[in-house]
mmCIF file of C-alpha atoms in Angstrom:
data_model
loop_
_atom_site.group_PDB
_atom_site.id
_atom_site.type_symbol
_atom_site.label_atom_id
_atom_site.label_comp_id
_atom_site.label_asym_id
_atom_site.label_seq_id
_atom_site.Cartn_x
_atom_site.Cartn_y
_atom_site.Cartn_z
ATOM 1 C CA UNK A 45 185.030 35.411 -60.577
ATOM 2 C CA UNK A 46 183.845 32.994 -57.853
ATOM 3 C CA UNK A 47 181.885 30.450 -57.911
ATOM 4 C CA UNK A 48 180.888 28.163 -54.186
ATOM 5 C CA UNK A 49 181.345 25.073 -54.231
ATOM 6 C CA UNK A 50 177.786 24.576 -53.841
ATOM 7 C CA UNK A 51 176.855 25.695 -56.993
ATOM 8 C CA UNK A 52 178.050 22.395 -58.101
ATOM 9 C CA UNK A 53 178.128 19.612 -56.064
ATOM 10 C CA UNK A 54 174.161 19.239 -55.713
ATOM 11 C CA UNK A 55 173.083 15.648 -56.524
ATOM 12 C CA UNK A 56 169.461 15.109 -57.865
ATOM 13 C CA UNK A 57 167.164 13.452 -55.422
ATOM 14 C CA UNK A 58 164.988 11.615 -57.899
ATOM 15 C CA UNK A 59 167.154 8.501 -58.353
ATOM 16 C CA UNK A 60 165.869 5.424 -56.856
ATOM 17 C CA UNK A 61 168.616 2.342 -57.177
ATOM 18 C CA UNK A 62 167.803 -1.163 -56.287
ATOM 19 C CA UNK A 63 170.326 -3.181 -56.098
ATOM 20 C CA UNK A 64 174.115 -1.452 -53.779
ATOM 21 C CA UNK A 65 175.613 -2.439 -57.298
ATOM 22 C CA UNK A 66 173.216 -0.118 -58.987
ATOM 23 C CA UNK A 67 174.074 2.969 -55.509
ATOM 24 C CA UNK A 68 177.734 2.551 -56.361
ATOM 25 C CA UNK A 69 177.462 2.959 -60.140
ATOM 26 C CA UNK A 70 175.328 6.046 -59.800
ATOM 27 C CA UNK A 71 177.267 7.185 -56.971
ATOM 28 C CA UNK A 72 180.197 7.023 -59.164
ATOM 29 C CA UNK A 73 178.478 8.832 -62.187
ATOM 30 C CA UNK A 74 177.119 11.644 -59.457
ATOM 31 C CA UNK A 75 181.080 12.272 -58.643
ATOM 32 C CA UNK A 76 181.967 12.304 -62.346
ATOM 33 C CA UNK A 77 179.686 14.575 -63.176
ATOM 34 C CA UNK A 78 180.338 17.172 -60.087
ATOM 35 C CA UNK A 79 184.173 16.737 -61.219
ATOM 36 C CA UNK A 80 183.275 17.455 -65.212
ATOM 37 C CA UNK A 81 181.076 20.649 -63.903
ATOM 38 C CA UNK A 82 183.705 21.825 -61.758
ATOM 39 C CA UNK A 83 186.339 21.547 -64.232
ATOM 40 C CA UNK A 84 184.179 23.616 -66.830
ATOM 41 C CA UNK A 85 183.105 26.255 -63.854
ATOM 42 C CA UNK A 86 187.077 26.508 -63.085
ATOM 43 C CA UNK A 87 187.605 27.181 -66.983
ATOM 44 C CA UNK A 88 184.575 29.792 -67.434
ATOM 45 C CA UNK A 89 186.763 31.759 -63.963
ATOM 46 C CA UNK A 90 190.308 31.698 -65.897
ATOM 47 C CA UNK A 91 188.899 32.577 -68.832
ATOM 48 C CA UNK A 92 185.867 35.178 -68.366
ATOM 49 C CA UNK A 93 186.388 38.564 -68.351
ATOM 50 C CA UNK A 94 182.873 40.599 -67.015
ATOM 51 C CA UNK A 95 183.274 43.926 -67.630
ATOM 52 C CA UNK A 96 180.431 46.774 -69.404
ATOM 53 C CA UNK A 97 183.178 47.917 -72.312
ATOM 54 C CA UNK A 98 183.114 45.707 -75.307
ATOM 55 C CA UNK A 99 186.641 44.264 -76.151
ATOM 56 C CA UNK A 100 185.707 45.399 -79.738
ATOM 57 C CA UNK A 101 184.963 49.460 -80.751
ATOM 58 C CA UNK A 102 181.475 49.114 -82.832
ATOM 59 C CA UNK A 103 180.539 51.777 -85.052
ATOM 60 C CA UNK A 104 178.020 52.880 -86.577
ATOM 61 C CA UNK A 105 176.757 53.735 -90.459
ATOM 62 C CA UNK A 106 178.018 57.383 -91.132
ATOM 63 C CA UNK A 107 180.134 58.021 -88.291
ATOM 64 C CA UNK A 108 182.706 59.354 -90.589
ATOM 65 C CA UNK A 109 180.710 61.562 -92.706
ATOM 66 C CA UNK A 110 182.371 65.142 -91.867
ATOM 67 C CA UNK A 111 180.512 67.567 -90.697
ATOM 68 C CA UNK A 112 180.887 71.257 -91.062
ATOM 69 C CA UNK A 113 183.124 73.390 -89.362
ATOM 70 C CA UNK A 114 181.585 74.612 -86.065
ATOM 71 C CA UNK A 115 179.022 71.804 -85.293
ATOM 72 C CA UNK A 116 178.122 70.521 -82.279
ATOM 73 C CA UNK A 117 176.591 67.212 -81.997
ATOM 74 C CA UNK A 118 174.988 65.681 -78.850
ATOM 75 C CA UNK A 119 174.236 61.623 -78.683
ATOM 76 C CA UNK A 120 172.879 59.086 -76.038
ATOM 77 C CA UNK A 121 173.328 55.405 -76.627
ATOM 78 C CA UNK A 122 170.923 52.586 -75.727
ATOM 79 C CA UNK A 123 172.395 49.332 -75.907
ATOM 80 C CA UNK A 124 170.891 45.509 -74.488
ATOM 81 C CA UNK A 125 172.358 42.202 -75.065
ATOM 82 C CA UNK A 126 171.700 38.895 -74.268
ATOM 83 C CA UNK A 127 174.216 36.028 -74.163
ATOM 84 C CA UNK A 128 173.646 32.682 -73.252
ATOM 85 C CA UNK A 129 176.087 30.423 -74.890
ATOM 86 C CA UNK A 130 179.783 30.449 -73.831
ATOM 87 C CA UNK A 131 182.773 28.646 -76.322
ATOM 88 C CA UNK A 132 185.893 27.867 -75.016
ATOM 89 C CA UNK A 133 188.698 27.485 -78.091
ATOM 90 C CA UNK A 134 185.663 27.265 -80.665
ATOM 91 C CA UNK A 135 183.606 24.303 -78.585
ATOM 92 C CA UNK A 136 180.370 25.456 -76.693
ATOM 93 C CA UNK A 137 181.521 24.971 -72.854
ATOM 94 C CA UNK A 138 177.897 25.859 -72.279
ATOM 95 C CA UNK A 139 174.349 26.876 -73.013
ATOM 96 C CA UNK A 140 173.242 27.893 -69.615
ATOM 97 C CA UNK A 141 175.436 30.652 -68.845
ATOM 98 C CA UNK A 142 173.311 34.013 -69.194
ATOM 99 C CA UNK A 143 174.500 37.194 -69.530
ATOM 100 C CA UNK A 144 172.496 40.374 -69.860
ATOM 101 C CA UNK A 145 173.851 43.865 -70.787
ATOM 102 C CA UNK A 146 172.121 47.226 -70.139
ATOM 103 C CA UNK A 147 174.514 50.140 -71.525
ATOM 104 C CA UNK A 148 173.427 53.994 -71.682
ATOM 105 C CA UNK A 149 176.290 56.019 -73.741
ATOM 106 C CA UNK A 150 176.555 59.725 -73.236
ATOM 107 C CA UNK A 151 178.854 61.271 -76.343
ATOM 108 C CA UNK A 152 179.779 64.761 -76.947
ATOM 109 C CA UNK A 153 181.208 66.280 -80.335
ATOM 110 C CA UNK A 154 182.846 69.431 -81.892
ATOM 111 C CA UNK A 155 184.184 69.545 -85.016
ATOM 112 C CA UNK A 156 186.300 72.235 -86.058
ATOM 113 C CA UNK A 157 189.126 72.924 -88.900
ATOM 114 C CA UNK A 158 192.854 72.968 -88.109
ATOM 115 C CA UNK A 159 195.753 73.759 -90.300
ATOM 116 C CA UNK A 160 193.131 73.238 -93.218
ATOM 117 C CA UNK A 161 191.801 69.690 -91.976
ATOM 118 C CA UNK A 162 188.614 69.056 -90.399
ATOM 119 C CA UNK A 163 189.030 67.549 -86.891
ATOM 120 C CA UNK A 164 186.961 67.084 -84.039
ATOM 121 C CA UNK A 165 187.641 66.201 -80.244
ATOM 122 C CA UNK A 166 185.117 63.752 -78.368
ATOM 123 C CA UNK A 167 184.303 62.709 -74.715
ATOM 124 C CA UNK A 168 181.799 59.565 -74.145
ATOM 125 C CA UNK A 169 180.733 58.153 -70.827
ATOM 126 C CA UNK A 170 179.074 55.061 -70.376
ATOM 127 C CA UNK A 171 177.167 53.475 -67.710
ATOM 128 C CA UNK A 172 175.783 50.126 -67.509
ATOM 129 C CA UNK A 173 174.258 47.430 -65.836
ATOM 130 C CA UNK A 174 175.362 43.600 -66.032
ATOM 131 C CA UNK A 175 172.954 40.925 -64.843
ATOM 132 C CA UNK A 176 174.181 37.370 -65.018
ATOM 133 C CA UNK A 177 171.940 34.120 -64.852
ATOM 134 C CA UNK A 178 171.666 30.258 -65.626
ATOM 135 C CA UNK A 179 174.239 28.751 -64.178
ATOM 136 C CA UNK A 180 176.155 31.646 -63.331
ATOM 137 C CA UNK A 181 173.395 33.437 -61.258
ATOM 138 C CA UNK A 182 175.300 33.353 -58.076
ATOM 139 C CA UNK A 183 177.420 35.901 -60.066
ATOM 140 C CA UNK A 184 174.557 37.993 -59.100
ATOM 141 C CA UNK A 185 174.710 41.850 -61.268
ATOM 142 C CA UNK A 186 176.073 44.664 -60.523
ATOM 143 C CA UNK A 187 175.364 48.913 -62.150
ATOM 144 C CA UNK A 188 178.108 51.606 -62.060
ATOM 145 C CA UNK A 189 179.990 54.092 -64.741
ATOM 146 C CA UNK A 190 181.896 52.541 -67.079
ATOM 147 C CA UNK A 191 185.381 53.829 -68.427
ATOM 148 C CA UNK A 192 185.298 57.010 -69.802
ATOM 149 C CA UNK A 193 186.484 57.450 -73.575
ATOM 150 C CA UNK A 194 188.583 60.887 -74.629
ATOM 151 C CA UNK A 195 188.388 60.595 -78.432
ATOM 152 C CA UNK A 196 189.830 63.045 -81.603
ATOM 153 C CA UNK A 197 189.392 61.832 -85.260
ATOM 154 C CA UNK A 198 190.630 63.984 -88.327
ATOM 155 C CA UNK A 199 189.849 63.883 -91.758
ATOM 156 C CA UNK A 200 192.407 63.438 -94.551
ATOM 157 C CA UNK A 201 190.520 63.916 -97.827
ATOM 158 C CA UNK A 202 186.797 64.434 -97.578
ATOM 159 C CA UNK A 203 184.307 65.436 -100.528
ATOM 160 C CA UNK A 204 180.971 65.860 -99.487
ATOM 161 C CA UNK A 205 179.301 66.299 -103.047
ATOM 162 C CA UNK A 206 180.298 62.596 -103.708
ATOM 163 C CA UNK A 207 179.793 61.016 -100.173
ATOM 164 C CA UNK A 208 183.204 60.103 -100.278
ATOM 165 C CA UNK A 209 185.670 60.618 -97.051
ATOM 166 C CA UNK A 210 188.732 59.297 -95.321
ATOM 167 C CA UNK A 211 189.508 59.704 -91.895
ATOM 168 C CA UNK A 212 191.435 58.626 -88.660
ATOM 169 C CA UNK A 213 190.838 58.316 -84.612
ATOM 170 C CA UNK A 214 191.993 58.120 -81.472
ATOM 171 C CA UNK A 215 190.206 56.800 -78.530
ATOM 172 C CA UNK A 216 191.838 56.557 -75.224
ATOM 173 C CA UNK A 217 189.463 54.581 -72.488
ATOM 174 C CA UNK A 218 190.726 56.082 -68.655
ATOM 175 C CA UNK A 219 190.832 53.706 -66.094
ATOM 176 C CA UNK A 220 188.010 55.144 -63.674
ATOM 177 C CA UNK A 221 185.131 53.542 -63.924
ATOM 178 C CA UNK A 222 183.315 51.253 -61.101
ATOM 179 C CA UNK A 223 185.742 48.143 -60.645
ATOM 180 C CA UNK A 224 186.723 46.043 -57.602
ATOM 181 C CA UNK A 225 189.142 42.564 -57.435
ATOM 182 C CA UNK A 226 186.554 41.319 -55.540
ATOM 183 C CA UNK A 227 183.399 41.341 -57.470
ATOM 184 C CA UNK A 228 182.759 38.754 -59.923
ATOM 185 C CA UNK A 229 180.775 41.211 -62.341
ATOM 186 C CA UNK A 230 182.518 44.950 -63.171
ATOM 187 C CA UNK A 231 181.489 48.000 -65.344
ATOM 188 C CA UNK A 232 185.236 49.013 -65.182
ATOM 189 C CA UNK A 233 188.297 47.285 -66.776
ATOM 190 C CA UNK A 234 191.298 49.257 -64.482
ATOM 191 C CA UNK A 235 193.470 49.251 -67.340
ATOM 192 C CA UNK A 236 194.469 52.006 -69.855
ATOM 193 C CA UNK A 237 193.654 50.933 -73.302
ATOM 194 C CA UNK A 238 193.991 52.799 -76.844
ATOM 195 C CA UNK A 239 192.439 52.533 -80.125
ATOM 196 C CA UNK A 240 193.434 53.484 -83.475
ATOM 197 C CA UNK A 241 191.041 53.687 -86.039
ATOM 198 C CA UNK A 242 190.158 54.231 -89.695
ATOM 199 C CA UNK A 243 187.511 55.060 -91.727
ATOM 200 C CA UNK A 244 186.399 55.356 -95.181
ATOM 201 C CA UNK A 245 182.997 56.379 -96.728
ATOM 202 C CA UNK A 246 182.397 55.671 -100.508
ATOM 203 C CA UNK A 247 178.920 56.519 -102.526
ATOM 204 C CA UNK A 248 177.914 55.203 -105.316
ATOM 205 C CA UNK A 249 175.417 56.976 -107.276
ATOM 206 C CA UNK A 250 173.024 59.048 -104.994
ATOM 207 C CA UNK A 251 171.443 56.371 -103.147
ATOM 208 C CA UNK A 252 174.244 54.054 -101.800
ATOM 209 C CA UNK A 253 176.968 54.598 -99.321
ATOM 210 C CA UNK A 254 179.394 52.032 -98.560
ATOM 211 C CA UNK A 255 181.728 52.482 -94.810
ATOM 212 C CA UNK A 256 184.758 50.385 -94.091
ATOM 213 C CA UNK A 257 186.359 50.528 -90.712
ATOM 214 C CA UNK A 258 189.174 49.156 -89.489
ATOM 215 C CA UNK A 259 191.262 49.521 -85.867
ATOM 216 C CA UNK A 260 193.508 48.160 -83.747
ATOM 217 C CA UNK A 261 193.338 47.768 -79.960
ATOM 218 C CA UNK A 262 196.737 48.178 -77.437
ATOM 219 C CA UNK A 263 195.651 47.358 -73.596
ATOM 220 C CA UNK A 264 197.520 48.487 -70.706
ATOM 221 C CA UNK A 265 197.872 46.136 -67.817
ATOM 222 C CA UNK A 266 195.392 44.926 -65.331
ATOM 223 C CA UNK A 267 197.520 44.568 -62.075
ATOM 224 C CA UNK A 268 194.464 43.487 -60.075
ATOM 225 C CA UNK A 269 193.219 40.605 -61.900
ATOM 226 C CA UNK A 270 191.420 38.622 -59.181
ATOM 227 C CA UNK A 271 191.221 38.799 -55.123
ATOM 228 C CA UNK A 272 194.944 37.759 -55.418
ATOM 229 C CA UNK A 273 196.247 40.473 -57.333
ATOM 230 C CA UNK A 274 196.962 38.516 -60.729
ATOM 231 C CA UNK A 275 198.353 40.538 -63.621
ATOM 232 C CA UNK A 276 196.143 40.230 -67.115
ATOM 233 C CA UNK A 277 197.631 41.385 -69.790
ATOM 234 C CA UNK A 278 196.275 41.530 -73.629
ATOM 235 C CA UNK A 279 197.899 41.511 -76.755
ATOM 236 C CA UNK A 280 196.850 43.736 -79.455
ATOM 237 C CA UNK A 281 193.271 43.078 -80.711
ATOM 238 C CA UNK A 282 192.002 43.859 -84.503
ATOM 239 C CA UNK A 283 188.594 44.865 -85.816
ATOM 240 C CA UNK A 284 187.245 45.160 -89.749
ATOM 241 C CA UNK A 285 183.707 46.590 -90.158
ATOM 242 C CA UNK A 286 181.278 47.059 -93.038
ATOM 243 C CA UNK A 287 178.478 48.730 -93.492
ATOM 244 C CA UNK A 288 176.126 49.012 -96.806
ATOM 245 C CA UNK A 289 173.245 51.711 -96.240
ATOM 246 C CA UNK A 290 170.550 52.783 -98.688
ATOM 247 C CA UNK A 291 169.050 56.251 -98.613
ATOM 248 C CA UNK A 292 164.997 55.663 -98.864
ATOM 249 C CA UNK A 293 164.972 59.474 -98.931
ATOM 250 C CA UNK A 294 166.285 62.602 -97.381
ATOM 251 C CA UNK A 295 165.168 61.542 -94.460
ATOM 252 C CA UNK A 296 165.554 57.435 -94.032
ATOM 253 C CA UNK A 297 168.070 55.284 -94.756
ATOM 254 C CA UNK A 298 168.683 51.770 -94.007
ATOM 255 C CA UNK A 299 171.627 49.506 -93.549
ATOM 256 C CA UNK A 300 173.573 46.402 -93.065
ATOM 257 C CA UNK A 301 176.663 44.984 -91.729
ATOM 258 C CA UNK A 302 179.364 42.642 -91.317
ATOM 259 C CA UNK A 303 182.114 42.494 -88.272
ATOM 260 C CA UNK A 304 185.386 40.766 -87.970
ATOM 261 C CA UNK A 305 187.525 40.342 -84.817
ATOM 262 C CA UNK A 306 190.132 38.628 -83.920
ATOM 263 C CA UNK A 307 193.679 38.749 -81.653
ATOM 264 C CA UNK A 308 193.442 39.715 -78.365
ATOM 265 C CA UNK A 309 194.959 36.608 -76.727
ATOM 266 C CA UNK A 310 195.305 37.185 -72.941
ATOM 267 C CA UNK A 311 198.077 36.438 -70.230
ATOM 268 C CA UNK A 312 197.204 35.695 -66.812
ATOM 269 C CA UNK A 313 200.379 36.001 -64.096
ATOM 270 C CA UNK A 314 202.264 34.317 -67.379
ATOM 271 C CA UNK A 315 200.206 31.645 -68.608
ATOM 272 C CA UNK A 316 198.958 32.325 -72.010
ATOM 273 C CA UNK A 317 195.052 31.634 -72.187
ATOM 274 C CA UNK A 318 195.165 30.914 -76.000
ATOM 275 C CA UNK A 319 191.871 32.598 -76.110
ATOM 276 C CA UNK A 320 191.784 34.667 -79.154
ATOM 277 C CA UNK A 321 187.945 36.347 -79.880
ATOM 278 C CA UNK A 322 187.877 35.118 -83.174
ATOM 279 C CA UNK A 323 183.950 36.674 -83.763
ATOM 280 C CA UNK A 324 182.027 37.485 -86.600
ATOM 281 C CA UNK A 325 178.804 39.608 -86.746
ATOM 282 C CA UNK A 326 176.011 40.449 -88.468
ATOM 283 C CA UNK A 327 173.742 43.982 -88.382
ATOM 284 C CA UNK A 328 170.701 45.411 -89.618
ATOM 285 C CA UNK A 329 168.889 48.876 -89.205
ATOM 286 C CA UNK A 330 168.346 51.504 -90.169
ATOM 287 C CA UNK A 331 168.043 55.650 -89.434
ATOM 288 C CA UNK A 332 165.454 58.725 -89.641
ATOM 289 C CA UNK A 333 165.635 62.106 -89.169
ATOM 290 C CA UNK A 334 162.637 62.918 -87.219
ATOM 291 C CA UNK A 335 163.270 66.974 -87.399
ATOM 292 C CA UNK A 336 165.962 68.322 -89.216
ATOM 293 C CA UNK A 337 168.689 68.416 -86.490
ATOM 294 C CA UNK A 338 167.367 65.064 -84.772
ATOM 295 C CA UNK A 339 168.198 61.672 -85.812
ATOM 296 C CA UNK A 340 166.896 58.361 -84.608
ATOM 297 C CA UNK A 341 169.056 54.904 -85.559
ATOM 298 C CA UNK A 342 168.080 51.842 -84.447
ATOM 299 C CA UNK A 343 170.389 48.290 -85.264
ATOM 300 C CA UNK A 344 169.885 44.972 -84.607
ATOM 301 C CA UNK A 345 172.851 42.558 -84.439
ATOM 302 C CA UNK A 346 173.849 39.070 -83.474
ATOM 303 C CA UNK A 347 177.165 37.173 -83.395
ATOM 304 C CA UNK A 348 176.699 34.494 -86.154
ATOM 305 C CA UNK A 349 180.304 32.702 -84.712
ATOM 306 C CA UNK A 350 182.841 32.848 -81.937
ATOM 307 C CA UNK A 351 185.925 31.094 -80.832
ATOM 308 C CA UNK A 352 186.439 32.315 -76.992
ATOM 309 C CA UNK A 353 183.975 33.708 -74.393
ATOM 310 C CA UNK A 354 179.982 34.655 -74.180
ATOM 311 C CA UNK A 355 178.313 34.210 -77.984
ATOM 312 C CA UNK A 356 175.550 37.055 -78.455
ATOM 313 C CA UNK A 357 172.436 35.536 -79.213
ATOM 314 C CA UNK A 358 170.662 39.566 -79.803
ATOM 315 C CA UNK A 359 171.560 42.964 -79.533
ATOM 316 C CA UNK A 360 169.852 45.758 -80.014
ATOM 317 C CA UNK A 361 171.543 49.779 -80.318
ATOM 318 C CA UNK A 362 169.160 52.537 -80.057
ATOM 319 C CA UNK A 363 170.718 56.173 -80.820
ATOM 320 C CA UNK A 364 169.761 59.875 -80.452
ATOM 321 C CA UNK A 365 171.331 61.944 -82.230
ATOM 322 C CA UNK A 366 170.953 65.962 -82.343
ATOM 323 C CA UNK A 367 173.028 68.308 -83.945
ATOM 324 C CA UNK A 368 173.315 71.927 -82.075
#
């Protein structure tokens, strides 16, 4: 990221001293307070990472109820965000650096049955736009594709009778989406990076449904970190997610949930940023079938703490689901 020097060495023109005592003791607090604004602006460059793809793999309520063999499912994502405070090590660097995220998912899925075990195989595409304000506006925004995501998931035990199923997946995010050394704001990481995941679905009774999800993150190697060709590279990263929803009918449901991450620590040419995400979130929602083979979910979500990097003050996930 870059940031002119301009953007913080303007002095305010309403001071009026009286006395050269008084112009050398406010010239004085002018430079300290360029120097402390520069020193937080060089921080918020080593340790900001822009990019469309979460660091963390959301889910959503029901994702691993199994489905049977032969269906087709077609979904479109609508996600905005909002960000305005930025921590550094768990203290607030800032309050005035905004963030705004547009993202539009496109997911495919087929499920089918191998060697006796439901499976299916998954391709998502994203494509965003990132619009950054506050004191960061000379960031400016920027709208491309995002990495795309090749995904399979399998089912170990499922029993549909009882709501009740346990499964695993894969996601691999390919490094081809919209990203240059030189812009401050990118929809692309260029960097391989792999997910393993697991899920569980529990009911209880015939009106609650309890999902627990749980993944790890590996990340490849970002060998063009920068205008000067840095290396980043990222230790593992670790996600736990909850979910609680209540079935209002056939039709409805409604839920809430809880989110835990933390790792993730990054390394840039060698020096260890000691930012770990350390984030916890909170959701709310819920879901409706509209017709029988189309589902609208809507969720609304905001991070209630954070350790390192932008704090999410809303967010809001619209989905589409339809089953072929």
């Amino acid at each position: 990221m870059k940031i002119t020097t301009a953007h913080f060495l303007r002095v305010p023109n309403t001071l009026e001293p009286s006395s050269d005592a008084n112009v050398d003791s406010l010239r004085k607090n002018n430079i300290n307070v360029r120097i402390r604004h520069a020193f937080r602006l060089m921080i918020l460059v080593f340790c900001l990472q822009l990019s469309i793809v979460c660091h963390a793999l959301d889910v959503d309520p029901g994702d691993y109820t199994p489905m049977p063999d032969g269906t087709k499912l077609g979904l479109v994502y609508l996600q905005h965000a909002e960000r305005d405070d930025y921590y550094v090590r768990g203290n607030r660097l800032s309050d005035k650096y905004n963030l705004q995220s547009d993202v539009a998912i496109l997911r495919g899925v087929s499920y089918q049955e191998f060697a006796g075990l439901l499976t299916n195989i998954q391709l998502l595409l994203p494509f965003g736009h990132l619009s950054a304000g506050g004191d960061i506006k000379t960031m400016g925004s920027e709208t491309g594709m995002g990495d795309p995501i090749l995904a399979n998931a399998i089912w170990i035990h499922q029993d549909p009778s009882a709501n009740r199923a346990l499964g695993i997946t894969q996601y691999l995010f390919l490094p081809l989406g919209d990203y240059s050394k030189n812009k401050e704001l990118n929809i692309g990481e260029n960097r391989w990076k792999y997910v393993l995941q697991g899920g569980y679905m529990h009911g209880i009774g015939s009106h609650v449904i309890l999902d627990f999800v749980a993944d790890v993150t590996f990340f490849g190697d970002n060998d063009s970190y920068s205008p000067d060709d840095l290396t980043m590279k990222q230790r593992p990263q670790y996600q736990m997610q909850g979910f609680a929803r209540y079935k209002l009918s056939e039709r409805a449901t409604i839920h809430v949930g809880y989110s835990r991450l933390w790792g993730g620590e990054r390394e840039v040419d060698g020096t260890d940023l000691k930012d770990e995400s350390s984030q916890e979130k909170i959701m709310l929602g819920g879901s409706y079938f509209v017709t029988p083979k189309t589902q609208l979910l809507a969720t609304l979500g905001r991070d209630i703490s954070v350790d390192n990097g932008f704090k999410e003050e809303s967010r809001l996930n619209l989905r589409l689901l339809y089953v072929f």
